[in-house]
XYZ file of C-alpha atoms in Angstrom:
733
model
C -65.872 13.556 2.854
C -66.535 10.001 3.985
C -62.828 9.233 3.880
C -62.033 12.394 5.830
C -64.369 11.622 8.677
C -64.158 7.842 8.697
C -67.903 7.449 8.113
C -68.242 3.915 6.752
C -70.625 1.005 6.941
C -69.842 -1.854 9.275
C -69.069 -4.029 6.243
C -66.205 -1.729 5.267
C -65.833 0.408 2.181
C -64.247 0.185 -1.229
C -61.082 1.909 -2.341
C -62.717 4.379 -4.714
C -63.410 7.912 -3.520
C -66.892 8.452 -2.146
C -68.745 11.737 -1.838
C -71.738 12.988 0.069
C -74.207 15.440 -1.465
C -75.969 17.786 0.966
C -78.138 20.912 0.759
C -77.459 23.075 3.800
C -80.219 25.355 5.064
C -79.087 28.580 6.643
C -75.424 27.535 6.628
C -72.985 28.193 3.822
C -71.288 25.201 2.205
C -67.926 26.882 2.836
C -68.630 26.903 6.572
C -69.624 23.217 6.519
C -66.498 22.326 4.605
C -64.422 24.305 7.103
C -65.985 22.447 10.034
C -65.275 19.071 8.421
C -61.712 20.077 7.594
C -61.187 21.189 11.181
C -62.617 17.906 12.496
C -60.309 15.977 10.215
C -57.366 18.095 11.390
C -58.232 17.326 15.013
C -58.268 13.608 14.192
C -54.873 13.833 12.521
C -53.499 15.779 15.492
C -54.789 13.091 17.824
C -53.097 10.372 15.779
C -49.877 12.350 15.537
C -50.173 12.596 11.744
C -49.999 15.633 9.499
C -53.060 17.700 8.557
C -54.202 17.508 4.946
C -56.679 20.348 4.704
C -56.438 23.994 5.601
C -59.126 25.557 7.739
C -60.246 29.146 8.143
C -61.262 28.479 11.728
C -58.830 29.274 14.570
C -56.479 26.369 15.231
C -57.243 24.274 18.307
C -55.071 24.543 21.404
C -51.793 22.623 21.031
C -51.822 19.296 22.811
C -48.699 18.120 24.534
C -48.868 14.815 22.656
C -45.635 13.339 21.364
C -45.721 10.091 19.452
C -42.896 8.077 17.996
C -42.833 7.437 14.266
C -43.927 3.853 14.871
C -46.860 4.973 17.042
C -47.999 7.399 14.341
C -47.885 4.758 11.607
C -49.500 2.087 13.789
C -52.381 4.444 14.567
C -52.891 5.185 10.877
C -52.789 1.520 9.880
C -55.350 0.616 12.526
C -57.636 3.461 11.449
C -57.562 2.552 7.765
C -57.836 -1.167 8.475
C -61.178 -0.473 10.121
C -62.264 1.494 7.070
C -61.440 -1.458 4.825
C -62.582 -4.166 7.271
C -59.144 -5.815 7.347
C -58.827 -8.580 9.982
C -56.972 -7.303 13.085
C -54.428 -10.139 12.875
C -53.335 -8.957 9.428
C -52.748 -5.474 10.808
C -50.741 -6.863 13.737
C -48.608 -8.878 11.304
C -47.649 -5.831 9.285
C -47.026 -3.747 12.415
C -44.839 -6.426 13.976
C -42.946 -7.736 10.954
C -43.315 -5.794 7.742
C -42.275 -2.169 8.074
C -39.378 -0.226 9.512
C -38.692 3.458 10.122
C -35.010 4.107 10.642
C -32.726 7.034 9.914
C -35.294 8.985 7.959
C -36.203 5.945 5.791
C -39.600 4.241 5.666
C -39.230 0.646 4.466
C -42.071 -1.719 3.697
C -40.462 -5.142 3.613
C -41.454 -8.124 1.444
C -43.722 -10.503 3.355
C -41.838 -13.357 5.017
C -42.818 -16.210 7.347
C -44.675 -18.093 4.610
C -47.502 -15.562 4.606
C -49.145 -14.540 1.363
C -48.320 -11.081 -0.056
C -50.339 -8.080 1.057
C -53.915 -7.765 -0.174
C -55.006 -4.775 -2.223
C -56.851 -3.430 0.812
C -53.814 -3.756 3.049
C -51.619 -2.007 0.490
C -54.191 0.785 0.248
C -54.096 1.141 4.051
C -50.286 1.381 3.975
C -50.267 3.975 1.189
C -52.954 6.109 2.841
C -51.172 5.945 6.196
C -47.904 6.964 4.612
C -49.574 9.966 2.970
C -50.415 11.233 6.440
C -46.863 10.674 7.733
C -44.141 13.308 7.433
C -41.376 11.623 9.436
C -39.278 10.381 6.527
C -37.511 11.666 3.421
C -36.927 8.276 1.780
C -39.505 5.612 0.889
C -38.525 2.034 0.084
C -40.951 -0.638 -1.217
C -38.314 -2.866 -2.836
C -39.532 -6.404 -3.524
C -43.031 -5.816 -2.122
C -45.715 -7.777 -3.966
C -49.507 -7.375 -3.866
C -51.957 -10.247 -4.296
C -53.852 -10.667 -7.565
C -51.553 -8.318 -9.501
C -52.716 -5.622 -7.104
C -50.140 -3.005 -8.103
C -51.842 -2.797 -11.512
C -55.306 -2.066 -10.118
C -56.464 1.507 -10.874
C -57.217 2.209 -7.208
C -53.636 1.360 -6.130
C -52.102 3.288 -9.036
C -54.158 6.303 -7.959
C -53.031 5.875 -4.353
C -49.368 5.833 -5.439
C -49.980 9.033 -7.389
C -51.517 10.672 -4.309
C -48.703 9.346 -2.108
C -46.070 11.010 -4.265
C -48.187 14.152 -4.588
C -48.626 14.617 -0.842
C -45.209 13.501 0.459
C -43.415 16.676 -0.584
C -40.556 15.999 1.783
C -39.476 12.693 0.166
C -36.499 12.856 -2.201
C -35.811 9.129 -2.730
C -38.291 6.534 -4.024
C -37.598 2.820 -4.410
C -40.180 0.572 -6.093
C -37.714 -2.025 -7.398
C -38.870 -5.612 -8.037
C -42.515 -4.854 -7.290
C -43.989 -6.202 -10.533
C -44.871 -2.753 -11.852
C -46.089 -1.946 -15.364
C -45.803 1.232 -17.422
C -49.158 2.328 -15.958
C -47.598 2.332 -12.500
C -44.742 4.488 -13.790
C -47.309 6.880 -15.230
C -48.972 7.148 -11.825
C -45.602 7.816 -10.181
C -44.734 10.582 -12.649
C -48.219 12.122 -12.436
C -47.807 12.334 -8.677
C -44.844 14.640 -9.135
C -46.778 16.767 -11.612
C -49.871 17.227 -9.427
C -50.028 20.051 -6.840
C -50.361 19.029 -3.221
C -53.869 19.198 -1.751
C -52.634 19.902 1.743
C -53.555 23.557 1.436
C -50.256 24.495 3.086
C -48.411 25.504 -0.116
C -45.471 23.306 0.759
C -42.614 23.455 -1.699
C -41.670 20.052 -3.089
C -38.255 18.804 -2.152
C -36.100 18.031 -5.192
C -36.340 14.353 -6.161
C -32.847 12.906 -5.877
C -33.167 9.166 -6.557
C -35.642 6.802 -8.216
C -35.237 3.025 -8.441
C -37.483 0.823 -10.584
C -34.954 -1.995 -11.081
C -36.288 -5.463 -11.757
C -39.767 -4.422 -12.936
C -40.219 -6.180 -16.278
C -41.866 -3.826 -18.756
C -42.068 -6.538 -21.395
C -39.880 -4.916 -24.037
C -42.357 -2.067 -24.448
C -41.233 1.539 -24.892
C -43.844 3.370 -22.812
C -41.970 3.242 -19.486
C -38.859 4.662 -21.177
C -40.872 7.468 -22.768
C -42.468 8.354 -19.414
C -39.139 8.429 -17.580
C -37.466 10.441 -20.346
C -40.233 13.056 -20.280
C -40.046 13.187 -16.473
C -36.361 14.087 -16.695
C -37.361 17.313 -18.408
C -40.596 18.125 -16.594
C -40.442 16.966 -12.954
C -36.944 15.536 -12.323
C -34.569 18.165 -13.726
C -32.196 17.633 -10.788
C -32.476 13.852 -10.456
C -29.121 12.398 -9.392
C -29.749 8.643 -9.470
C -31.867 6.420 -11.725
C -31.866 2.618 -11.541
C -33.770 0.784 -14.287
C -31.529 -2.295 -14.389
C -33.339 -5.439 -15.489
C -36.481 -3.594 -16.610
C -36.586 -4.824 -20.225
C -37.563 -1.402 -21.576
C -38.008 -1.308 -25.360
C -35.314 -0.055 -27.706
C -36.961 3.256 -28.615
C -37.819 3.930 -24.991
C -34.183 3.360 -24.004
C -32.987 5.554 -26.869
C -35.057 8.475 -25.667
C -34.220 7.910 -21.985
C -30.447 7.580 -22.487
C -30.281 10.840 -24.399
C -32.225 12.743 -21.714
C -29.916 11.789 -18.835
C -27.427 14.454 -17.778
C -25.512 15.469 -14.634
C -26.339 12.152 -12.977
C -24.485 10.586 -10.064
C -25.819 7.026 -10.420
C -26.965 5.403 -13.681
C -27.912 1.713 -13.917
C -29.201 0.695 -17.346
C -28.172 -2.937 -17.915
C -30.868 -5.500 -18.642
C -32.895 -3.528 -21.219
C -33.401 -3.783 -24.973
C -30.267 -2.938 -26.980
C -28.875 -2.999 -30.504
C -25.554 -2.279 -32.247
C -25.743 1.394 -31.274
C -25.575 0.670 -27.542
C -21.927 1.512 -26.913
C -22.241 4.674 -28.999
C -25.134 5.658 -26.751
C -23.071 4.848 -23.654
C -20.195 7.000 -24.894
C -22.589 9.895 -25.362
C -24.139 9.178 -21.963
C -20.785 9.373 -20.166
C -19.938 12.541 -22.066
C -23.106 14.145 -20.650
C -22.571 12.779 -17.141
C -18.934 13.407 -16.235
C -19.824 13.653 -12.522
C -21.182 10.084 -12.449
C -20.042 8.026 -9.464
C -21.787 4.702 -10.076
C -22.706 3.337 -13.477
C -24.033 0.018 -14.735
C -23.790 -0.103 -18.533
C -23.443 -3.775 -19.459
C -25.045 -5.195 -22.596
C -24.406 -8.293 -24.701
C -23.304 -6.182 -27.671
C -19.868 -6.353 -29.263
C -17.985 -3.119 -29.740
C -17.073 -1.931 -33.202
C -13.908 -3.404 -34.764
C -12.960 -5.294 -31.606
C -12.293 -2.111 -29.643
C -12.921 -1.677 -25.933
C -16.595 -1.300 -25.104
C -15.712 1.933 -23.274
C -12.797 4.135 -24.255
C -10.006 4.955 -21.846
C -10.357 8.652 -22.616
C -14.014 8.617 -21.640
C -13.395 6.674 -18.432
C -10.551 8.991 -17.409
C -12.939 11.940 -17.745
C -15.024 10.494 -14.880
C -13.153 11.972 -11.929
C -15.618 10.765 -9.271
C -16.139 7.185 -10.522
C -16.438 4.656 -7.680
C -18.454 1.806 -9.247
C -18.039 0.500 -12.805
C -20.396 -2.351 -13.678
C -19.813 -3.971 -17.067
C -21.521 -7.254 -16.167
C -23.192 -9.203 -18.970
C -20.999 -7.465 -21.571
C -18.791 -8.838 -24.322
C -15.430 -8.135 -22.685
C -12.406 -8.664 -24.936
C -8.708 -8.212 -24.298
C -9.059 -4.636 -25.577
C -11.460 -3.857 -22.728
C -9.332 -5.511 -20.029
C -6.285 -3.529 -21.249
C -8.259 -0.288 -20.908
C -9.228 -1.304 -17.371
C -5.599 -2.084 -16.545
C -4.693 1.481 -17.529
C -7.681 2.979 -15.716
C -7.205 1.414 -12.278
C -3.910 3.107 -11.315
C -5.430 6.469 -12.300
C -8.639 6.039 -10.314
C -7.763 5.066 -6.711
C -11.319 5.939 -5.595
C -12.812 3.186 -7.781
C -13.918 0.576 -5.230
C -16.085 -1.810 -7.301
C -15.381 -3.347 -10.693
C -17.910 -5.883 -11.974
C -17.131 -8.205 -14.868
C -19.710 -10.828 -13.904
C -21.425 -12.943 -16.533
C -19.048 -11.895 -19.328
C -17.991 -15.405 -20.536
C -14.475 -14.921 -19.165
C -11.868 -17.507 -18.230
C -9.277 -16.739 -15.549
C -6.626 -16.530 -18.275
C -8.540 -13.491 -19.592
C -8.340 -11.826 -16.177
C -4.936 -12.750 -14.797
C -3.152 -9.650 -16.097
C -5.900 -7.338 -14.780
C -5.797 -9.159 -11.432
C -2.038 -8.555 -11.232
C -2.552 -4.822 -11.773
C -5.163 -4.717 -8.993
C -2.816 -6.487 -6.587
C -0.008 -4.033 -7.330
C -1.986 -0.782 -7.368
C -4.931 -1.249 -5.007
C -4.838 1.018 -1.937
C -8.300 0.366 -0.500
C -9.549 -2.491 1.663
C -13.038 -1.704 0.309
C -12.197 -2.561 -3.289
C -14.205 -5.492 -4.736
C -13.682 -7.393 -7.971
C -16.808 -9.252 -9.128
C -16.094 -12.064 -11.597
C -19.013 -14.347 -10.777
C -21.098 -16.348 -13.259
C -18.162 -16.849 -15.610
C -16.615 -20.131 -16.864
C -13.438 -19.187 -15.009
C -11.928 -22.632 -14.459
C -13.191 -24.849 -17.256
C -9.677 -25.447 -18.562
C -6.390 -26.662 -17.123
C -4.711 -23.446 -18.275
C -7.166 -21.363 -16.252
C -6.671 -23.172 -12.936
C -2.890 -23.055 -13.400
C -3.156 -19.340 -14.152
C -5.170 -18.867 -10.930
C -2.544 -20.594 -8.818
C 0.224 -18.533 -10.426
C -1.755 -15.273 -9.928
C -2.160 -15.926 -6.212
C 1.491 -16.928 -5.832
C 2.744 -13.824 -7.677
C 0.494 -11.561 -5.596
C 2.029 -12.873 -2.388
C 5.547 -11.933 -3.351
C 5.062 -8.231 -2.576
C 3.201 -6.309 0.185
C -0.332 -5.352 -0.788
C -3.680 -4.156 0.551
C -6.185 -7.044 0.652
C -9.468 -6.623 -1.228
C -12.665 -8.537 -1.878
C -13.420 -10.972 -4.683
C -16.900 -12.171 -5.633
C -16.993 -15.362 -7.653
C -20.588 -16.483 -7.262
C -22.099 -19.312 -9.266
C -18.854 -20.925 -10.431
C -18.878 -24.466 -11.852
C -16.055 -26.791 -10.719
C -14.986 -30.359 -11.018
C -14.338 -31.509 -7.468
C -10.589 -31.883 -7.995
C -10.456 -28.377 -9.513
C -12.279 -26.957 -6.475
C -9.538 -28.358 -4.253
C -6.866 -26.729 -6.435
C -8.792 -23.444 -6.312
C -8.858 -23.505 -2.498
C -5.272 -24.622 -1.901
C -3.530 -21.237 -2.558
C -6.119 -19.451 -0.419
C -4.672 -21.059 2.710
C -1.762 -18.633 2.881
C -2.582 -15.803 0.489
C -2.912 -12.258 1.762
C -4.743 -11.042 -1.365
C -8.280 -11.101 -0.035
C -10.287 -9.789 2.898
C -13.573 -10.997 1.395
C -14.221 -14.247 -0.462
C -17.698 -14.783 -1.890
C -18.071 -18.154 -3.628
C -21.803 -18.417 -3.067
C -23.699 -20.990 -5.150
C -20.634 -22.960 -6.213
C -21.735 -25.987 -8.219
C -19.656 -29.181 -8.192
C -19.932 -31.111 -11.447
C -20.694 -34.810 -11.372
C -17.928 -36.760 -13.069
C -20.464 -38.569 -15.233
C -21.734 -35.198 -16.482
C -18.406 -33.535 -17.314
C -18.485 -34.622 -20.968
C -22.078 -33.428 -21.327
C -21.184 -29.943 -20.040
C -17.928 -29.631 -21.963
C -17.971 -26.852 -24.574
C -21.283 -25.361 -23.420
C -21.678 -21.680 -22.639
C -21.939 -20.754 -18.972
C -25.724 -20.268 -19.130
C -26.259 -23.532 -20.998
C -24.104 -25.424 -18.496
C -25.999 -23.940 -15.535
C -29.278 -25.040 -17.101
C -28.069 -28.635 -17.435
C -25.909 -29.205 -14.382
C -27.027 -31.491 -11.562
C -24.670 -30.438 -8.750
C -23.264 -32.990 -6.369
C -22.027 -32.613 -2.813
C -18.389 -31.569 -2.471
C -16.081 -34.405 -1.470
C -14.435 -34.859 1.920
C -11.172 -33.681 0.361
C -12.741 -30.402 -0.819
C -14.363 -29.753 2.563
C -11.071 -30.440 4.322
C -9.397 -28.016 1.899
C -11.909 -25.397 3.062
C -11.082 -26.332 6.667
C -7.411 -25.570 5.988
C -8.356 -22.174 4.538
C -10.287 -21.372 7.715
C -7.416 -22.588 9.895
C -4.559 -20.805 8.136
C -5.761 -17.725 6.269
C -5.019 -14.555 8.236
C -6.650 -11.830 6.125
C -10.175 -13.031 5.320
C -12.797 -11.037 7.205
C -15.898 -12.102 5.252
C -16.615 -15.538 3.773
C -19.716 -16.693 1.898
C -19.957 -20.396 1.000
C -23.748 -20.568 0.706
C -25.640 -22.790 -1.656
C -28.928 -21.995 -3.355
C -32.517 -22.541 -2.251
C -34.935 -24.462 -4.441
C -38.531 -24.009 -3.331
C -40.404 -27.152 -2.458
C -43.971 -28.028 -1.432
C -45.345 -26.349 1.658
C -46.986 -27.425 4.859
C -50.524 -26.227 5.482
C -50.802 -24.657 8.927
C -54.609 -24.778 8.999
C -55.780 -25.717 12.509
C -52.300 -25.082 13.883
C -52.917 -21.588 15.075
C -51.976 -20.067 11.733
C -53.615 -16.856 10.560
C -55.445 -16.201 7.329
C -55.109 -13.588 4.680
C -57.201 -11.908 2.056
C -56.846 -12.412 -1.659
C -59.546 -10.078 -2.929
C -61.349 -8.439 -0.017
C -60.629 -7.366 3.480
C -62.198 -10.400 5.093
C -61.937 -13.385 2.775
C -59.515 -15.903 4.270
C -57.079 -18.342 2.702
C -54.985 -20.888 4.595
C -51.377 -19.868 5.042
C -48.642 -22.074 3.600
C -45.336 -22.688 5.320
C -42.836 -23.189 2.526
C -40.005 -25.653 2.928
C -37.043 -25.203 0.628
C -34.494 -27.656 -0.689
C -30.844 -26.724 -1.104
C -28.534 -27.198 -4.051
C -25.057 -26.006 -4.873
C -22.601 -24.914 -2.233
C -20.356 -27.474 -0.537
C -23.327 -29.508 0.646
C -23.823 -31.771 3.625
C -20.150 -32.493 4.310
C -19.298 -28.829 4.898
C -19.425 -29.548 8.639
C -15.993 -31.135 8.174
C -14.609 -27.619 7.665
C -16.003 -26.223 10.918
C -13.018 -27.370 12.993
C -11.015 -24.674 11.203
C -13.096 -22.019 12.955
C -11.543 -22.973 16.294
C -8.160 -21.713 15.018
C -9.409 -18.666 13.131
C -9.116 -15.254 14.769
C -9.721 -12.900 11.821
C -13.056 -13.876 10.247
C -15.892 -11.528 11.215
C -18.769 -12.568 8.937
C -19.676 -16.097 7.822
C -22.528 -17.089 5.528
C -23.221 -20.750 4.752
C -26.917 -20.873 3.901
C -28.451 -23.787 1.987
C -25.771 -26.418 2.395
C -28.120 -28.911 4.065
C -25.695 -29.999 6.811
C -28.485 -30.868 9.248
C -28.615 -31.312 13.007
C -25.209 -33.000 13.293
C -23.568 -30.199 11.342
C -25.166 -27.547 13.543
C -23.870 -29.288 16.660
C -20.368 -29.303 15.152
C -20.704 -25.624 14.278
C -21.827 -24.738 17.816
C -18.874 -26.662 19.244
C -16.470 -24.728 16.992
C -18.085 -21.379 17.799
C -17.517 -21.920 21.495
C -13.779 -21.613 20.813
C -14.002 -18.924 18.129
C -13.222 -15.404 19.340
C -13.802 -13.315 16.206
C -16.996 -14.117 14.261
C -19.800 -11.664 15.001
C -22.234 -12.198 12.096
C -23.556 -15.604 11.009
C -26.125 -16.698 8.464
C -26.883 -20.405 8.038
C -30.513 -20.768 7.004
C -31.764 -23.549 4.774
C -29.651 -26.310 6.308
C -32.477 -28.316 7.920
C -30.531 -27.787 11.107
C -32.687 -25.905 13.614
C -33.979 -28.936 15.494
C -34.580 -28.895 19.240
C -31.261 -30.678 19.863
C -29.397 -28.235 17.609
C -30.943 -25.196 19.310
C -29.904 -26.622 22.672
C -26.332 -26.921 21.369
C -26.378 -23.277 20.279
C -27.850 -22.146 23.584
C -25.151 -23.998 25.527
C -22.315 -21.898 24.065
C -23.966 -18.514 24.757
C -24.115 -16.646 28.073
C -27.384 -17.763 29.737
C -30.413 -15.459 29.778
C -32.345 -17.204 32.526
C -35.755 -18.836 32.311
C -38.164 -17.691 29.610
C -41.847 -17.402 30.388
C -43.262 -18.245 26.984
C -44.863 -21.581 27.844
C -46.544 -23.147 30.799
C -44.422 -26.302 30.693
C -40.950 -25.514 32.047
C -37.943 -27.556 33.124
C -37.197 -27.392 36.791
C -34.344 -24.879 36.571
C -32.241 -22.653 34.365
C -28.941 -20.876 35.044
C -29.430 -17.319 36.185
C -29.116 -14.615 33.556
C -25.490 -13.699 32.910
C -24.911 -10.034 33.767
C -21.187 -9.642 33.197
C -19.225 -7.889 30.467
C -18.134 -9.278 27.116
C -14.678 -10.037 28.511
C -16.118 -11.787 31.579
C -18.354 -13.945 29.377
C -15.344 -14.956 27.342
C -13.353 -15.760 30.492
C -16.125 -18.143 31.607
C -15.916 -20.079 28.329
C -18.937 -18.611 26.541
C -18.962 -17.257 23.010
C -19.069 -13.513 23.515
C -18.682 -12.212 19.944
C -21.607 -13.814 18.086
C -23.999 -10.868 18.052
C -25.944 -10.981 14.758
C -27.625 -14.204 13.733
C -31.081 -13.791 12.239
C -32.940 -17.087 12.014
C -35.163 -17.625 9.000
C -38.726 -17.637 10.297
C -39.918 -20.157 7.720
C -37.498 -22.813 8.958
C -38.420 -22.355 12.607
C -42.100 -22.448 11.686
C -41.570 -25.589 9.641
C -40.223 -27.421 12.703
C -43.055 -26.008 14.811
C -45.591 -27.147 12.216
C -44.152 -30.662 12.113
C -44.294 -30.882 15.912
C -47.834 -29.493 15.918
C -48.890 -32.152 13.422
C -47.395 -34.761 15.716
C -49.319 -33.294 18.669
C -52.566 -33.473 16.657
C -51.820 -37.067 15.604
C -51.172 -38.134 19.201
C -54.288 -36.299 20.362
C -56.355 -38.301 17.896
C -54.738 -41.484 19.221
C -55.456 -40.380 22.795
C -59.104 -39.726 21.940
C -59.335 -43.150 20.322
C -57.904 -44.807 23.432
C -60.304 -42.883 25.671
C -63.205 -44.161 23.583
C -61.953 -47.737 23.971
C -61.542 -47.207 27.717
C -65.147 -46.017 28.021
C -66.244 -49.152 26.208
C -64.212 -51.203 28.729
C -62.090 -52.842 26.059
C -59.473 -55.285 27.368
C -56.074 -53.674 27.932
C -57.456 -50.227 27.151
C -56.246 -48.661 30.426
C -52.578 -49.310 29.638
C -52.998 -48.115 26.052
C -54.702 -44.948 27.305
C -51.927 -44.250 29.832
C -49.296 -44.634 27.086
C -51.296 -42.356 24.750
C -51.636 -39.674 27.423
C -47.895 -39.783 28.184
C -47.000 -39.588 24.487
C -49.389 -36.698 23.846
C -48.216 -34.674 26.849
C -44.554 -35.341 25.982
C -45.150 -34.074 22.430
C -46.777 -30.908 23.791
C -43.860 -30.336 26.138
C -41.323 -30.889 23.351
C -43.102 -28.359 21.128
C -43.277 -25.824 23.935
C -39.654 -26.370 24.890
C -38.574 -25.974 21.270
C -40.155 -22.542 21.058
C -38.848 -21.653 24.522
C -35.301 -22.587 23.545
C -35.550 -20.639 20.300
C -36.687 -17.539 22.194
C -33.799 -17.838 24.641
C -31.251 -18.257 21.837
C -32.548 -15.116 20.125
C -32.390 -13.197 23.409
C -28.890 -14.483 24.183
C -27.601 -13.281 20.804
C -29.227 -9.889 21.395
C -27.488 -9.709 24.766
C -24.165 -10.533 23.092
C -24.799 -7.668 20.693
C -25.494 -5.319 23.596
C -22.315 -6.398 25.403
C -20.280 -6.010 22.205
C -21.513 -2.452 21.686
C -20.830 -1.689 25.332
C -17.274 -3.004 24.993
C -16.685 -0.840 21.903
C -17.933 2.234 23.742
C -15.215 1.697 26.366
C -12.413 1.737 23.796
């Protein structure tokens, strides 16, 4: 009753249910309950949320109150935050940054900006708000963490159960990578079993998809048993189940695999296996001939050197679009089966053989079949995390494969080769045939690692995983970066290119006394200083990658470019901005983690974009700005501005890091100014000049910090305006 009416102490309340005992005189308890239910219904109507309880009293007059989905959720979050005494700033953070309602999907996003994960109380507020919301049919919590192992707390498990119980309209649930345990899975399943308490006898919508990928169940069987039983009891029509990377025990997997039937998506890799695995997979495919996407990989050899999956079984899958055999023992028998499968399955658009200990010589024949038979620009071959080019034979085979593919017309496709290890000279040989090939429309060589010459002997003969554990990558040479520049200049089919490195987390900056907020670790009000994390980069081409940017001035086909974590700095960002002024094709850019978003670099970016006029963020402004550009995309291009760059999301942590450094400098100069003022009051010799210098330095630092944020805001707005103009131009076609 307390929860229904919002009757709580000023100190807030706990998460457990609370009840009120009363002895009515002259009034029946049913009547009292009806009055309370009606009052609660009125409150929900006012907030634009759904009623939970039926009432025998006449319904109130309908209000002409229409609220957007965001307004409904914001109202619920604010209401429950008061119940749990959550600081208002924490609520504003989640409203502004952490959730999204779009196309019938509610998404709670992982916390960014260096803030700590959500507290238990905040998560409870989100779950309770969502229970009252009926504006979505899909719920996504992927990657969302809760402080202090909060997902495992009984109160949160119970709230998840109630969430599932009450949201009858939801048919897709995603709790991947949340740190769940088997107890959380039990709460999820129990929610489907329990009848709704809404009193409206709503029929539950059939559950279509469940994703629990990435939750490590520690090799225990219980999660597998729970999911297997749910297939019979509450998910008889489930079409998609993703438990990849869950480390479910062997017996749990045995029971689960044999309960799956008539599925459309099955992802099972990354769980406990034994020698029976491929027998189980054969039986699984026999029971799921309508499967469209399947991930079956396991580090288990097939019997007698045969293919891990038979051609007959694969040909029975008429609707197959994604076949993921990553982390499997792939022999020549398996690649031959795939060579026979591909011409018969033109709708297959993704084949993953990542992390299978393959050299390019093992794949060259399969690659040739793809080049000859592929009819779809959406096809992608994933061969990442393999020792593809550890031998001279392999790099020669690569060059021959690309040459042979260019001798006949073909439909370009995508290739993912993430995490490859190269000697620098081999990297150059890998890039050289890409200058003129027409094989690919997507090239993803993210997290390339260049071997140090003094470490080559040490890494020789090691497995891929062992080599990755030992390697100390070095920056790619000038020759390799210039080889990439020639690819950008000459290749005419690449639409997407990813040459990112990898982030390595480093120590953080404490934003205490810099205007940072606080968060709760155990209660609604306890505060902890926020940390702004600064990452270091490794892998990728490294600092010299800016030497490749000149190639962008000649490229007119590339649409998406990702080059995160190469560490090319302020100078590299200026070179990139200069190249982008001439580029007429790239619309999507990602280049976080390069220590590049300095004030000077942001000014260089702003200079190539159509101006947006003066911002009004700070009180310290330069004397003038160009007026806001109001022309079309074509007119912007005619005036020399970049008019295509329309999606570039800056990583908040990096911007905040620069702001924090400048704020520290402001505080340091303020302390110096105060010291000089003290000397001036004591009439120390020469103190007036020192004080004047200190005042100028302090005020200049404040202005620089303000102008940095101002420039950042204008850059973001200018990119948004480019996006608007691009959409407007497309609408005219």
